[in-house]
Short mmCIF file of C-alpha atoms and ligand atoms in Angstrom, two decimals:
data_model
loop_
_atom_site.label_atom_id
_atom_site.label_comp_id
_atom_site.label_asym_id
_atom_site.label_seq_id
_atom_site.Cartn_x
_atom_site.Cartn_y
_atom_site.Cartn_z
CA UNK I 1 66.46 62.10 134.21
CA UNK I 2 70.28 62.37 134.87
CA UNK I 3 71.30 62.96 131.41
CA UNK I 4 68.51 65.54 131.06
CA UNK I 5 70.07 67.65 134.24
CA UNK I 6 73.37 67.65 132.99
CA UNK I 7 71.76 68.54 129.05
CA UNK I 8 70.14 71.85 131.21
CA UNK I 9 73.00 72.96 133.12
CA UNK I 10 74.14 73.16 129.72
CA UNK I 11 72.05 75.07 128.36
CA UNK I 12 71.78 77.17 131.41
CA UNK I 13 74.89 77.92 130.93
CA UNK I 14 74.72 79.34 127.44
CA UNK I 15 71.89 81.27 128.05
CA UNK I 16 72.03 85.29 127.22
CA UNK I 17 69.58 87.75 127.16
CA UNK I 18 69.78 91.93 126.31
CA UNK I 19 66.62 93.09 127.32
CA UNK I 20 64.32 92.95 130.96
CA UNK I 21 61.72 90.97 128.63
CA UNK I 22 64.40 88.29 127.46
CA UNK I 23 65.46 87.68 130.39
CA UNK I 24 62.13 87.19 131.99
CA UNK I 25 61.08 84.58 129.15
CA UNK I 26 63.78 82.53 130.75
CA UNK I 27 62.85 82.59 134.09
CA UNK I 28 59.37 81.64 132.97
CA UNK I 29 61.09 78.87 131.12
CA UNK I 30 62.89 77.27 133.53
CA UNK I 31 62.38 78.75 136.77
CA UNK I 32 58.42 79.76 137.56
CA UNK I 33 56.65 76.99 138.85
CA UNK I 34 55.57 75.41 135.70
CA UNK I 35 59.24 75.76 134.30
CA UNK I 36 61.91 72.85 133.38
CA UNK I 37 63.30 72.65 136.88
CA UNK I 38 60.85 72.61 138.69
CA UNK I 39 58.94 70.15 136.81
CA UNK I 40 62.33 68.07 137.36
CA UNK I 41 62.08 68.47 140.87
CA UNK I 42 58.00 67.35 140.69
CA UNK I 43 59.09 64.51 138.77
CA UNK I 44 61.81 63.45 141.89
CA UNK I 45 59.25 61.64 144.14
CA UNK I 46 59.40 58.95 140.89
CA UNK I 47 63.24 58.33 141.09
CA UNK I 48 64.29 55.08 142.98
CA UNK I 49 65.74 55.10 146.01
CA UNK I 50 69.19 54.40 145.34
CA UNK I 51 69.44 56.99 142.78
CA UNK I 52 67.98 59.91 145.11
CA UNK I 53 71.09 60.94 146.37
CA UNK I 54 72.98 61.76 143.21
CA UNK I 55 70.42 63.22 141.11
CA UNK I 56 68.79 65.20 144.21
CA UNK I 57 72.63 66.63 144.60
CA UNK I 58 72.53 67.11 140.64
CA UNK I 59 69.31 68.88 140.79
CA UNK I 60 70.60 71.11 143.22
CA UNK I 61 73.71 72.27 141.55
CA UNK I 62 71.18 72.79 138.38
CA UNK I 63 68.78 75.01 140.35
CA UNK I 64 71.59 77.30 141.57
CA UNK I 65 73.50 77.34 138.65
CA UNK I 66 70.33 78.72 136.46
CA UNK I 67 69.74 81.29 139.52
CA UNK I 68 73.30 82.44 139.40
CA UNK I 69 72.92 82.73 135.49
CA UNK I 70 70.18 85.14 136.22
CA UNK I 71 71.48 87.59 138.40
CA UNK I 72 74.45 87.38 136.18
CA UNK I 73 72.35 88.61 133.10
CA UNK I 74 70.39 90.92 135.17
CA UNK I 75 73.55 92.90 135.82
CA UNK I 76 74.83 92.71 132.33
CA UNK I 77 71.62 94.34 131.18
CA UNK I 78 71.13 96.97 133.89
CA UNK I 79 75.41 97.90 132.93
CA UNK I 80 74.54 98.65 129.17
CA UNK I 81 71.30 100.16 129.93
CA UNK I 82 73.67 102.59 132.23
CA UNK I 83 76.35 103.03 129.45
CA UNK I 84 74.15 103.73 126.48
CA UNK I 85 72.63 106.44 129.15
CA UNK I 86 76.31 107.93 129.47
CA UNK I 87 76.12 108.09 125.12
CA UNK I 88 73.09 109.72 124.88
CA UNK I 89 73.37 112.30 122.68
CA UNK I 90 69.71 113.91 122.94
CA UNK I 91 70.07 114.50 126.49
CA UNK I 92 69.91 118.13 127.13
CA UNK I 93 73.36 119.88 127.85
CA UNK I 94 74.66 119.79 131.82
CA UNK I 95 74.94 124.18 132.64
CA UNK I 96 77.95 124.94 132.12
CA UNK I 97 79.23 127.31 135.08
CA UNK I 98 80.58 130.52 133.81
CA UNK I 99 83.91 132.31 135.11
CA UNK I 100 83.33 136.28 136.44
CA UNK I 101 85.28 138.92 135.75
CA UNK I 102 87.86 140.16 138.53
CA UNK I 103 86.10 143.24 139.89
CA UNK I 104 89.46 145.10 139.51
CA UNK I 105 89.68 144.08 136.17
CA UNK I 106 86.05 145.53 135.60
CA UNK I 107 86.74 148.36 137.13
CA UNK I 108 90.17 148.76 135.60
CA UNK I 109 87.98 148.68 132.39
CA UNK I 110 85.81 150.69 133.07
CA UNK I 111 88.07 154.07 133.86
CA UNK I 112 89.75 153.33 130.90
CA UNK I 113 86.23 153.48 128.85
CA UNK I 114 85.47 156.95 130.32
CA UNK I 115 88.65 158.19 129.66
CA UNK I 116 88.73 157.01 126.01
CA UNK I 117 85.57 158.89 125.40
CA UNK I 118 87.51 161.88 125.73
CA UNK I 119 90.26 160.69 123.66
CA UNK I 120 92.79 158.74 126.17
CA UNK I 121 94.69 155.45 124.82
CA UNK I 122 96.15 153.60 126.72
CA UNK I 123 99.74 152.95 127.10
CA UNK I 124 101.82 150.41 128.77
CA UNK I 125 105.31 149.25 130.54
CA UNK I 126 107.36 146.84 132.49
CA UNK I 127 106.84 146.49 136.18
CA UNK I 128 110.74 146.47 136.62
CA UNK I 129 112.53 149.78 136.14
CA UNK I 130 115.61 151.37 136.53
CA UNK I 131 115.55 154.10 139.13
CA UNK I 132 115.69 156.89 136.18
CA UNK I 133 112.30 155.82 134.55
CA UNK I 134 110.61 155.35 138.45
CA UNK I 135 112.19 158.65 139.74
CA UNK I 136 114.95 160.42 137.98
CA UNK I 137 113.11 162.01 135.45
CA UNK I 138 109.69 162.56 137.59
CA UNK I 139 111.80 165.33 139.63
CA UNK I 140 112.49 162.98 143.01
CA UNK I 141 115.50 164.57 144.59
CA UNK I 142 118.24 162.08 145.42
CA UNK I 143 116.99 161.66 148.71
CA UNK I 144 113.46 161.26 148.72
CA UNK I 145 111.79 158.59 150.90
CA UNK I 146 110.22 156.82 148.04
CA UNK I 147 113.73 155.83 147.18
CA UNK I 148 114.23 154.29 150.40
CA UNK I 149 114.58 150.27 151.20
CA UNK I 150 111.96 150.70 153.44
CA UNK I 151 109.32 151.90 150.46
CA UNK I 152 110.53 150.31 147.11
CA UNK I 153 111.10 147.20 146.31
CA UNK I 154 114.87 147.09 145.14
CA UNK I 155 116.24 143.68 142.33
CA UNK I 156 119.37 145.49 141.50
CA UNK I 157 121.55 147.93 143.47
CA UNK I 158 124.02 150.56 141.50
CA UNK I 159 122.36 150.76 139.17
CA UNK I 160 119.38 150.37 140.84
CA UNK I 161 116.57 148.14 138.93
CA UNK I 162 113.56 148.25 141.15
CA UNK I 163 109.85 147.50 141.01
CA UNK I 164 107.66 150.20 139.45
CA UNK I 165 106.12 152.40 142.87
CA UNK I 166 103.90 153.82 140.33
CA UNK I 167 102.61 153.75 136.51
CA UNK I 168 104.57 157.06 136.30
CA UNK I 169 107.47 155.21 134.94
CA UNK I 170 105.20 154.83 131.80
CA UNK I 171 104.51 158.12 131.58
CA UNK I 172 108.34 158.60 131.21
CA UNK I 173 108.74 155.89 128.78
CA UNK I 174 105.87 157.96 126.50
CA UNK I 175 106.83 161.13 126.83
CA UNK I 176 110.67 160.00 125.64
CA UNK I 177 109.56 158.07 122.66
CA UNK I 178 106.61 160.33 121.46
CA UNK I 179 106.13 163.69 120.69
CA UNK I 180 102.99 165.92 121.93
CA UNK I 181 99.68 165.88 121.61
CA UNK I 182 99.72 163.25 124.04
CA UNK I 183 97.12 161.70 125.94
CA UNK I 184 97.77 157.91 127.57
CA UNK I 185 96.10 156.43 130.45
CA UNK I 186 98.86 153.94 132.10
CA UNK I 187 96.90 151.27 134.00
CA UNK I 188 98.81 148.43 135.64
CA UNK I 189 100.39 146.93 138.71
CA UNK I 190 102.41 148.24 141.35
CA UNK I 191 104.48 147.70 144.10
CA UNK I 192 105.41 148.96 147.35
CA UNK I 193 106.83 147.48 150.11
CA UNK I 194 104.11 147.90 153.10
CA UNK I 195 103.00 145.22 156.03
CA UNK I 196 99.98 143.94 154.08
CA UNK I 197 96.91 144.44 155.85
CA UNK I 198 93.06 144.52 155.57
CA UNK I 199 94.26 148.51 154.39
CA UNK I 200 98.18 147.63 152.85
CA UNK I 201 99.27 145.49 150.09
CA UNK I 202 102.47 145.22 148.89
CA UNK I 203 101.17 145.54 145.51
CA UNK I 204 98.15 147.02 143.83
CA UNK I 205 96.57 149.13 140.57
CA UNK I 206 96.65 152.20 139.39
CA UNK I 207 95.25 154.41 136.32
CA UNK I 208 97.21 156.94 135.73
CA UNK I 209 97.06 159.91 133.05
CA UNK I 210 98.61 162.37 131.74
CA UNK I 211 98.03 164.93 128.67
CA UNK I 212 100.31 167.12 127.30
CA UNK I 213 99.90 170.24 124.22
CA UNK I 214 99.87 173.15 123.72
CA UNK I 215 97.56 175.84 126.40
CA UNK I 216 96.93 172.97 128.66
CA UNK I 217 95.48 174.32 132.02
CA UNK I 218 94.38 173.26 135.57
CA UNK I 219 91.02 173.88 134.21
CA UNK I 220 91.27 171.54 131.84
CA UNK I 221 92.22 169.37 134.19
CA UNK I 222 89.66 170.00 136.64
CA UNK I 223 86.98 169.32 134.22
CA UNK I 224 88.40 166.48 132.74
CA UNK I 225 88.02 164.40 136.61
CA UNK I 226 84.64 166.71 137.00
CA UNK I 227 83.51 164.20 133.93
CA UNK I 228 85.52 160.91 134.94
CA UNK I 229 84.08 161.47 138.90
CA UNK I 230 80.32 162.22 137.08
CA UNK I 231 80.58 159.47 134.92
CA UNK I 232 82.02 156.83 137.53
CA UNK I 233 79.92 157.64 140.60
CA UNK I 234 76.63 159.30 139.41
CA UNK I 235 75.74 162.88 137.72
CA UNK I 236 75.13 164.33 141.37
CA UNK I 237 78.62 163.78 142.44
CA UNK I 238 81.17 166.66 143.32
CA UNK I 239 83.93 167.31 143.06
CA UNK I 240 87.27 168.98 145.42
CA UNK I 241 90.51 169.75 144.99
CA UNK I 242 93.04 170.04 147.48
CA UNK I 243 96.69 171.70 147.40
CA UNK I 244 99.18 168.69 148.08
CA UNK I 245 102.56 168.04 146.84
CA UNK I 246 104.14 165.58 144.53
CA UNK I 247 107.36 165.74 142.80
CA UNK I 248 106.24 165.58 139.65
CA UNK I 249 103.68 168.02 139.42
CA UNK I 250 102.78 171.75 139.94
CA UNK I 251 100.59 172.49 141.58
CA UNK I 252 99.70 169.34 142.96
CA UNK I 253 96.12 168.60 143.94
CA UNK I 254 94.08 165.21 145.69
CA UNK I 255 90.99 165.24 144.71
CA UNK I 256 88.21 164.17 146.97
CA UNK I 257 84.50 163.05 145.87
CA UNK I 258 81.11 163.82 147.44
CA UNK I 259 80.67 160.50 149.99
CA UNK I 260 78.84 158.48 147.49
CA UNK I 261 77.60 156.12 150.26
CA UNK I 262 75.84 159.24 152.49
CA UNK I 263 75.55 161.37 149.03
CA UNK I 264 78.01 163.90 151.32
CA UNK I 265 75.38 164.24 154.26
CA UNK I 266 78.14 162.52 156.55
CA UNK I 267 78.89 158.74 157.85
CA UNK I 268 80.98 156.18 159.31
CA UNK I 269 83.01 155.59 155.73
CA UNK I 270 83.67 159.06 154.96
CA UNK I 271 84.72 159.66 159.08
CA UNK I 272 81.36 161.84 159.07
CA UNK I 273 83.12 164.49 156.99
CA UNK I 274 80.71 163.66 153.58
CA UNK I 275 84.28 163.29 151.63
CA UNK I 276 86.14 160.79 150.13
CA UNK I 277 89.73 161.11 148.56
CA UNK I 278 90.25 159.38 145.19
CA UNK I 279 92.88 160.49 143.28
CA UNK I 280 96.30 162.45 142.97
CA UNK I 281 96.79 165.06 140.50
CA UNK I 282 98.76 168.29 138.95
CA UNK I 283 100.06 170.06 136.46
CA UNK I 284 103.62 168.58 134.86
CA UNK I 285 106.21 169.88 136.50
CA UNK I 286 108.41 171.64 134.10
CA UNK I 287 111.65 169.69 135.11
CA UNK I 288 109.89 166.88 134.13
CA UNK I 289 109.10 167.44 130.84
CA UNK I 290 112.65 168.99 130.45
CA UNK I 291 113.95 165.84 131.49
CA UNK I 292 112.63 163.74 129.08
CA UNK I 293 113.13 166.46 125.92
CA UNK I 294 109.64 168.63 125.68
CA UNK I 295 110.29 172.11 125.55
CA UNK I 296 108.16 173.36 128.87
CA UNK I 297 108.25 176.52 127.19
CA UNK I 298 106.09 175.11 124.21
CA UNK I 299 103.76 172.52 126.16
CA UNK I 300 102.27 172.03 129.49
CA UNK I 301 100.23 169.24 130.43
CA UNK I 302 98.64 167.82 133.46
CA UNK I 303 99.00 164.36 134.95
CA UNK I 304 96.71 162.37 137.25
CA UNK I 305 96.67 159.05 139.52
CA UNK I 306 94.65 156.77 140.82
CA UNK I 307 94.46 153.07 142.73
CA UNK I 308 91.90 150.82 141.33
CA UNK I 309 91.46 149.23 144.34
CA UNK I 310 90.61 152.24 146.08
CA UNK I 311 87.72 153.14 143.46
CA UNK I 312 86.42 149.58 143.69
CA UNK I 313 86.17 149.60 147.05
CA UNK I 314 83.80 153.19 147.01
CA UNK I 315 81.92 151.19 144.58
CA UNK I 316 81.67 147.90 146.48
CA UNK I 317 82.37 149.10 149.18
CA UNK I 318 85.04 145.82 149.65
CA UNK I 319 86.31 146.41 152.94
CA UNK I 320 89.38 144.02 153.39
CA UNK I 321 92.11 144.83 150.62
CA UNK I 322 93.16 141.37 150.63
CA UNK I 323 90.10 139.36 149.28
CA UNK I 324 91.77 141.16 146.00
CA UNK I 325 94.13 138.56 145.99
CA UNK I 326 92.88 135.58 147.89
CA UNK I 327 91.07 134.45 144.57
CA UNK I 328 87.67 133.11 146.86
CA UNK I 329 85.21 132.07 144.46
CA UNK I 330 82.49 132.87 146.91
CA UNK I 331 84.08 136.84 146.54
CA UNK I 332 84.63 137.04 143.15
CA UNK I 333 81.34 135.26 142.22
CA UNK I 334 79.66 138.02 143.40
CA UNK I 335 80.78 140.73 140.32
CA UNK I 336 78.40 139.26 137.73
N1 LIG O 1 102.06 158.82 140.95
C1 LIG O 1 101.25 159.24 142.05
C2 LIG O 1 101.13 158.09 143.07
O1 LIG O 1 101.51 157.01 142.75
C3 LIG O 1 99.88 159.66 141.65
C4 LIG O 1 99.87 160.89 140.80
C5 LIG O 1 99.97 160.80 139.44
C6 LIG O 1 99.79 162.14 141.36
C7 LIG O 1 99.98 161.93 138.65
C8 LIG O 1 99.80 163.28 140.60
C9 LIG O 1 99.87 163.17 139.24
O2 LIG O 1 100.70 158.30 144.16
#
């Protein structure tokens, strides 16, 4: 009986199984109630007394030993069964979770595709300038405000290298280096320095245009933005223009929309007046086609402005500036 223990724990020992039903033959084989040890520990009541002790201790150790080996294989199974589930390659794909678009980037995008229906490209330029490009040659007399600490971002004083205020500056940049017919639309990013608020940021978007030929007139203008304001905000908006002043242009213009929220009947986000401003506008001031060598007696042209964020927000109605920035997925998840 002794050396047929020790022969089992053996055995025992050696044992393996890779499946459920393997490894259930052996428990049937040695440890159900008709199995080797516990036919071993039937056959105990036989063993003489003096040998009890020993071979009751030895059947013991034998017992636990082929339990231990049994959990033992139990886990090895259930960890392969797990790791060929990790390699399955006919498992259907996991979703994979899409990015969105910014919404100023759609928007962005989308001012650009109106205006390239009516023949715009679009044009770009660095966001740091020298003060000419920014202001010297857009007609800003040497003390305007915009040239002030207090509104520009200066890098560089005398000369001054600044950050744009404005896509202007690549208005300049195009109207040096190419000869008219021309008709860009200068999107990009700008800077001013302002307290940033839920209304202020010290840096946003703008679209800007500008054409220039021969016989260009403020009625070309005005139906050109008739179109963009039409095509942005529904057939049934209107349109207004209103005198203003910039440097660069004359006569200057901001144009207002019909309060696409009320549809112009009046409410709290057009301040009950059934308006909305959206955009600055004009025709070229001659200086400032002078400046950068078209003859103003030749060619006119007309030149236009606008933020992206502002246009988003009429369209989103997104009423804190900031979550432009903040990069919140639970925001920008929303612009499918
Ligand atoms: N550059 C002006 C601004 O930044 C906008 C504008 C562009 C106005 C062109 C008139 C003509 O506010």
């Amino acid at each position: 009986m002794k050396e047929k223990i020790e022969e089992l724990i053996k055995t025992i020992q050696s044992l393996d199984a890779n499946s459920a039903e393997e490894l259930e033959n052996i428990r049937l084989k040695y440890l159900s109630k008709k199995g080797e040890i516990s036919m071993l520990f039937n056959q105990f009541r036989e063993v003489p007394n003096d040998q009890k002790r020993e071979i009751g201790q030895r059947l013991n150790v034998l017992r636990d030993i082929a339990q231990a080996r049994m959990t033992e294989l139990k886990d090895k199974i259930e960890l392969s069964q797990q790791e060929s589930n990790r390699l399955d390659l006919t498992r259907t794909a996991e979703p994979i979770a899409l990015g969105t678009r910014h919404p100023l980037s759609l928007v962005r995008e989308e001012i650009i595709d109106i205006f390239s229906r009516i023949g715009f490209t679009v044009a770009e330029g660095p966001e740091i300038e020298d003060d000419w490009h920014v202001f010297g040659a857009l007609n800003f007399p040497p003390e305007h405000p915009a040239r002030d600490m207090q509104d520009t971002f200066f890098i560089e004083k005398n000369p001054d290298i600044l950050l744009r205020t404005h896509t202007s500056s690549v208005q300049t940049h195009v109207m040096t280096t190419q000869k008219p017919p021309i008709r860009v639309l200068c999107p990009g990013r700008v800077y001013r320095n302002e307290a940033i608020s839920a209304r202020a940021h010290c840096f946003f978007h703008q679209v800007e245009g500008l054409y220039i030929d021969k016989n260009v007139s403020f009625a070309d203008l005005k139906q050109a933005l008739l179109y963009f304001a039409r095509e942005m905000f529904g057939e049934d908006t209107q349109i207004r223009l209103r005198p203003s002043y910039f440097p660069f242009t004359e006569p200057s213009a901001e144009m207002d929309i019909s309060c696409n929220i009320c549809g112009g009947k009046g409410c709290a986000f057009c301040k009950q007046t059934g308006w909305v401003e959206i955009l600055g506008c004009g025709m070229v001031d001659p200086n400032v086609l002078e400046a950068c060598g078209i003859d103003s007696k030749v060619y006119s042209g007309y030149a236009f402005g606008m933020g992206v964020e502002r246009i988003t927000n009429l369209k989103y109605q997104v009423k804190d500036l900031r979550l432009f920035s903040e990069n919140d997925i639970r925001f920008l998840d929303q612009f499918k």
